[in-house]
Every structure is written in structure tokens, then in C-alpha cells.
PDB file of C-alpha atoms in Angstrom:
ATOM      1  CA  MET A   1      19.056 -74.242 -28.933  1.00 40.00           C
ATOM      2  CA  SER A   2      22.273 -76.256 -29.155  1.00 42.00           C
ATOM      3  CA  GLY A   3      23.219 -77.594 -32.678  1.00 47.00           C
ATOM      4  CA  ASN A   4      20.832 -75.483 -34.298  1.00 56.00           C
ATOM      5  CA  LYS A   5      18.371 -78.439 -34.352  1.00 67.00           C
ATOM      6  CA  VAL A   6      15.314 -78.025 -36.239  1.00 75.00           C
ATOM      7  CA  MET A   7      12.772 -76.543 -33.887  1.00 83.00           C
ATOM      8  CA  GLU A   8       9.107 -78.295 -34.612  1.00 90.00           C
ATOM      9  CA  ILE A   9       6.368 -75.747 -34.288  1.00 91.00           C
ATOM     10  CA  LEU A  10       2.528 -76.501 -34.431  1.00 96.00           C
ATOM     11  CA  LEU A  11       0.551 -73.182 -35.658  1.00 96.00           C
ATOM     12  CA  VAL A  12      -3.097 -73.735 -34.514  1.00 97.00           C
ATOM     13  CA  GLU A  13      -4.844 -71.052 -36.963  1.00 95.00           C
ATOM     14  CA  ASP A  14      -7.633 -71.074 -39.181  1.00 95.00           C
ATOM     15  CA  ASP A  15      -7.001 -67.845 -40.653  1.00 92.00           C
ATOM     16  CA  PRO A  16      -4.948 -68.384 -44.006  1.00 94.00           C
ATOM     17  CA  GLY A  17      -3.574 -64.672 -44.136  1.00 89.00           C
ATOM     18  CA  ASP A  18      -2.387 -65.177 -40.439  1.00 89.00           C
ATOM     19  CA  VAL A  19      -0.621 -68.537 -41.395  1.00 92.00           C
ATOM     20  CA  LEU A  20       0.929 -67.167 -44.294  1.00 90.00           C
ATOM     21  CA  MET A  21       2.520 -64.031 -41.970  1.00 86.00           C
ATOM     22  CA  THR A  22       3.609 -66.689 -39.207  1.00 86.00           C
ATOM     23  CA  ARG A  23       5.233 -69.061 -41.850  1.00 86.00           C
ATOM     24  CA  GLU A  24       6.981 -65.868 -43.701  1.00 83.00           C
ATOM     25  CA  ALA A  25       8.214 -64.507 -40.030  1.00 81.00           C
ATOM     26  CA  PHE A  26       9.806 -67.978 -39.295  1.00 77.00           C
ATOM     27  CA  GLU A  27      11.129 -68.429 -42.687  1.00 77.00           C
ATOM     28  CA  ASP A  28      13.236 -65.516 -42.526  1.00 69.00           C
ATOM     29  CA  HIS A  29      14.589 -66.405 -39.326  1.00 63.00           C
ATOM     30  CA  ARG A  30      18.593 -67.347 -38.856  1.00 59.00           C
ATOM     31  CA  VAL A  31      17.501 -70.439 -37.097  1.00 59.00           C
ATOM     32  CA  PRO A  32      15.596 -73.265 -39.091  1.00 71.00           C
ATOM     33  CA  ASN A  33      12.255 -74.156 -38.043  1.00 82.00           C
ATOM     34  CA  HIS A  34       9.469 -76.801 -39.218  1.00 87.00           C
ATOM     35  CA  VAL A  35       6.188 -75.308 -38.911  1.00 90.00           C
ATOM     36  CA  SER A  36       2.913 -77.501 -39.071  1.00 95.00           C
ATOM     37  CA  VAL A  37      -0.015 -76.032 -39.777  1.00 96.00           C
ATOM     38  CA  VAL A  38      -3.746 -77.248 -38.121  1.00 97.00           C
ATOM     39  CA  GLY A  39      -6.874 -75.269 -38.846  1.00 96.00           C
ATOM     40  CA  ASP A  40      -9.330 -76.188 -35.987  1.00 97.00           C
ATOM     41  CA  GLY A  41      -9.310 -77.377 -32.090  1.00 96.00           C
ATOM     42  CA  VAL A  42     -10.055 -80.992 -32.823  1.00 97.00           C
ATOM     43  CA  SER A  43      -7.154 -81.209 -35.412  1.00 98.00           C
ATOM     44  CA  ALA A  44      -4.723 -79.683 -32.839  1.00 98.00           C
ATOM     45  CA  LEU A  45      -5.425 -82.664 -30.561  1.00 97.00           C
ATOM     46  CA  GLU A  46      -5.619 -85.336 -33.071  1.00 97.00           C
ATOM     47  CA  PHE A  47      -2.121 -83.613 -34.280  1.00 98.00           C
ATOM     48  CA  LEU A  48      -0.604 -83.546 -30.581  1.00 97.00           C
ATOM     49  CA  ARG A  49      -1.831 -86.846 -29.695  1.00 97.00           C
ATOM     50  CA  LYS A  50      -0.687 -88.374 -33.218  1.00 96.00           C
ATOM     51  CA  GLN A  51      -4.193 -89.535 -34.310  1.00 96.00           C
ATOM     52  CA  GLY A  52      -5.752 -90.369 -37.299  1.00 94.00           C
ATOM     53  CA  PRO A  53      -4.185 -88.578 -40.124  1.00 96.00           C
ATOM     54  CA  TYR A  54      -1.307 -87.025 -38.051  1.00 97.00           C
ATOM     55  CA  ALA A  55      -0.039 -90.465 -36.628  1.00 96.00           C
ATOM     56  CA  GLN A  56       3.266 -89.625 -38.111  1.00 96.00           C
ATOM     57  CA  ALA A  57       3.326 -86.056 -36.931  1.00 95.00           C
ATOM     58  CA  PRO A  58       6.199 -84.649 -34.948  1.00 93.00           C
ATOM     59  CA  THR A  59       6.043 -83.729 -31.700  1.00 93.00           C
ATOM     60  CA  PRO A  60       6.122 -80.016 -31.447  1.00 94.00           C
ATOM     61  CA  ASP A  61       8.515 -78.327 -29.125  1.00 91.00           C
ATOM     62  CA  LEU A  62       6.128 -75.245 -29.101  1.00 92.00           C
ATOM     63  CA  VAL A  63       2.411 -74.809 -30.058  1.00 96.00           C
ATOM     64  CA  LEU A  64       1.131 -71.366 -31.187  1.00 95.00           C
ATOM     65  CA  LEU A  65      -2.495 -71.186 -30.361  1.00 96.00           C
ATOM     66  CA  ASP A  66      -5.268 -69.304 -31.590  1.00 95.00           C
ATOM     67  CA  LEU A  67      -8.042 -68.817 -29.137  1.00 95.00           C
ATOM     68  CA  ASN A  68     -10.887 -68.591 -31.935  1.00 93.00           C
ATOM     69  CA  LEU A  69     -11.256 -71.789 -33.821  1.00 95.00           C
ATOM     70  CA  PRO A  70     -13.627 -73.790 -35.209  1.00 93.00           C
ATOM     71  CA  LYS A  71     -14.821 -77.234 -34.058  1.00 93.00           C
ATOM     72  CA  MET A  72     -13.105 -76.522 -30.772  1.00 95.00           C
ATOM     73  CA  ASP A  73     -11.810 -73.408 -29.454  1.00 95.00           C
ATOM     74  CA  GLY A  74      -8.366 -72.412 -28.082  1.00 95.00           C
ATOM     75  CA  MET A  75      -9.420 -72.340 -24.506  1.00 96.00           C
ATOM     76  CA  GLU A  76     -10.949 -75.863 -24.943  1.00 97.00           C
ATOM     77  CA  VAL A  77      -7.547 -77.006 -26.707  1.00 97.00           C
ATOM     78  CA  LEU A  78      -5.526 -75.621 -23.922  1.00 97.00           C
ATOM     79  CA  ALA A  79      -7.401 -77.138 -21.075  1.00 97.00           C
ATOM     80  CA  VAL A  80      -7.427 -80.787 -22.651  1.00 97.00           C
ATOM     81  CA  ALA A  81      -3.316 -80.404 -23.751  1.00 97.00           C
ATOM     82  CA  LYS A  82      -2.281 -79.054 -20.108  1.00 96.00           C
ATOM     83  CA  GLY A  83      -4.506 -81.648 -18.570  1.00 96.00           C
ATOM     84  CA  ASP A  84      -3.029 -84.353 -20.311  1.00 96.00           C
ATOM     85  CA  PRO A  85       0.395 -85.685 -18.694  1.00 95.00           C
ATOM     86  CA  MET A  86       1.541 -86.676 -22.251  1.00 93.00           C
ATOM     87  CA  LEU A  87       1.203 -83.416 -23.533  1.00 95.00           C
ATOM     88  CA  ARG A  88       1.525 -80.971 -20.622  1.00 92.00           C
ATOM     89  CA  HIS A  89       5.220 -80.082 -21.045  1.00 93.00           C
ATOM     90  CA  ILE A  90       5.174 -78.825 -24.476  1.00 94.00           C
ATOM     91  CA  PRO A  91       5.031 -74.958 -24.092  1.00 94.00           C
ATOM     92  CA  VAL A  92       1.834 -73.364 -25.797  1.00 96.00           C
ATOM     93  CA  VAL A  93       1.869 -69.256 -26.605  1.00 95.00           C
ATOM     94  CA  VAL A  94      -1.582 -68.369 -27.212  1.00 95.00           C
ATOM     95  CA  LEU A  95      -1.419 -65.978 -30.240  1.00 92.00           C
ATOM     96  CA  THR A  96      -4.782 -64.161 -30.997  1.00 90.00           C
ATOM     97  CA  THR A  97      -6.425 -61.306 -31.602  1.00 89.00           C
ATOM     98  CA  SER A  98      -8.270 -61.003 -28.331  1.00 89.00           C
ATOM     99  CA  ASP A  99      -6.860 -58.606 -25.724  1.00 88.00           C
ATOM    100  CA  ALA A 100      -9.754 -59.361 -23.554  1.00 93.00           C
ATOM    101  CA  GLN A 101      -8.644 -59.481 -19.917  1.00 95.00           C
ATOM    102  CA  GLU A 102     -10.742 -62.598 -19.558  1.00 95.00           C
ATOM    103  CA  ASP A 103      -8.832 -64.386 -22.080  1.00 94.00           C
ATOM    104  CA  VAL A 104      -5.645 -63.452 -20.856  1.00 95.00           C
ATOM    105  CA  VAL A 105      -6.522 -64.547 -16.963  1.00 96.00           C
ATOM    106  CA  GLY A 106      -8.425 -67.649 -18.559  1.00 96.00           C
ATOM    107  CA  SER A 107      -5.169 -68.755 -20.703  1.00 95.00           C
ATOM    108  CA  TYR A 108      -2.898 -68.310 -17.782  1.00 95.00           C
ATOM    109  CA  SER A 109      -5.295 -70.172 -15.261  1.00 96.00           C
ATOM    110  CA  LEU A 110      -5.008 -73.115 -17.867  1.00 96.00           C
ATOM    111  CA  HIS A 111      -1.222 -72.933 -17.868  1.00 95.00           C
ATOM    112  CA  ALA A 112      -0.494 -71.300 -20.965  1.00 96.00           C
ATOM    113  CA  ASN A 113       3.077 -70.259 -21.274  1.00 93.00           C
ATOM    114  CA  ALA A 114       2.665 -66.999 -22.532  1.00 92.00           C
ATOM    115  CA  TYR A 115       0.145 -64.787 -24.202  1.00 95.00           C
ATOM    116  CA  VAL A 116       0.466 -62.440 -27.302  1.00 92.00           C
ATOM    117  CA  THR A 117      -1.993 -60.296 -28.848  1.00 91.00           C
ATOM    118  CA  LYS A 118      -1.553 -60.017 -32.571  1.00 88.00           C
ATOM    119  CA  PRO A 119      -0.833 -56.828 -33.915  1.00 85.00           C
ATOM    120  CA  VAL A 120      -2.905 -55.529 -36.575  1.00 83.00           C
ATOM    121  CA  ASP A 121      -0.077 -53.914 -38.640  1.00 87.00           C
ATOM    122  CA  PHE A 122       1.816 -56.521 -40.803  1.00 85.00           C
ATOM    123  CA  GLU A 123       5.485 -55.310 -39.760  1.00 87.00           C
ATOM    124  CA  GLN A 124       4.457 -55.731 -35.961  1.00 89.00           C
ATOM    125  CA  PHE A 125       2.806 -58.845 -36.486  1.00 86.00           C
ATOM    126  CA  ILE A 126       6.106 -60.231 -38.186  1.00 86.00           C
ATOM    127  CA  ALA A 127       8.100 -58.667 -35.148  1.00 87.00           C
ATOM    128  CA  ALA A 128       5.962 -60.719 -32.464  1.00 88.00           C
ATOM    129  CA  VAL A 129       6.342 -63.877 -34.245  1.00 86.00           C
ATOM    130  CA  ARG A 130      10.006 -63.454 -34.629  1.00 84.00           C
ATOM    131  CA  GLN A 131      10.399 -62.497 -30.972  1.00 87.00           C
ATOM    132  CA  ILE A 132       8.600 -65.674 -29.940  1.00 86.00           C
ATOM    133  CA  ASP A 133      10.820 -67.606 -31.858  1.00 82.00           C
ATOM    134  CA  GLU A 134      13.889 -65.979 -30.719  1.00 81.00           C
ATOM    135  CA  PHE A 135      12.886 -66.613 -26.953  1.00 85.00           C
ATOM    136  CA  PHE A 136      11.984 -69.686 -27.348  1.00 79.00           C
ATOM    137  CA  VAL A 137      15.185 -70.679 -29.601  1.00 74.00           C
ATOM    138  CA  SER A 138      17.653 -68.620 -27.860  1.00 73.00           C
ATOM    139  CA  VAL A 139      16.638 -68.328 -24.365  1.00 78.00           C
ATOM    140  CA  VAL A 140      14.449 -70.842 -23.232  1.00 74.00           C
ATOM    141  CA  ARG A 141      15.648 -74.538 -22.608  1.00 69.00           C
ATOM    142  CA  LEU A 142      12.746 -76.826 -24.187  1.00 70.00           C
ATOM    143  CA  PRO A 143      12.076 -80.400 -22.937  1.00 72.00           C
ATOM    144  CA  GLY A 144      14.188 -82.859 -24.816  1.00 63.00           C
ATOM    145  CA  ARG A 145      16.791 -80.255 -25.993  1.00 54.00           C
TER     146      ARG A 145
END
């Protein structure tokens, strides 16, 4: 990313332990990021659409989306976001515990930009999140950057 501009990341995750580990992985990286967190699918869409308590929310450069969420699951969030012309340009990485083939295929069918199965091991989890960060910061050109 040119100029080391802060990357806005929306983490859609209801597990406090995974939120903590993801934040830790981003905090130690060489390029600054701002991570916003919502814990359910309904809040994710409100955040993306800047509705309700998220009226002043930043537009994310990247969404990290868990599939197993309360209120509205990640597949539904992905379908709505990628079906909305105002949101579909935002890259979405599915970051979930599921390694089920139907979840992988379903996510890509709904236009997820990547699918990453969360490693169980702490160090491997941190490494996976850092690789996502490195890829989207150093390799990919994001809209509006």
C-alpha cells in the first residue's frame, strides 16, 4: 500500500479468543491497521451499510468473515454483501474453523475473495492472519488505494 496508509479491516467474529488473537497478529505487523470488530451477521451488514450505531463507521478495505455467527450466518452476510453494488468491491476473506468442502465451494460461489481455515494452533493462527495481512497490504491493489 502506497504511503503506508492505515488499512481499515472489519473483523466479523463472535469468539472473543479469536478476536484477541487476530488483533494481536495485526498489532505486531509492520504496517499499521485499524481493526473494527462486530460479533454477528446483522451488525456486520449494519457496519458495512453505515446504519444505526455504525453511521460513522469507516469503510473497510478488507472484511475477515467467520461463517458461524449469531443472528445471521457468514454465508448470508457474504451473499448480501456481494449482491449489493455498493459493497461488492470490498474484498472478503472467509476466516473460519470449517474445512467442509461445501463451505469452501459455497463461499467461492458467493464471490469470497479467499477462504482460510483457522488453524487450531496459536502460532499457526497468528501466522495465517499475518499472511492475509501481508498479501492484502503488499501484493494486492485494493479499490480506492
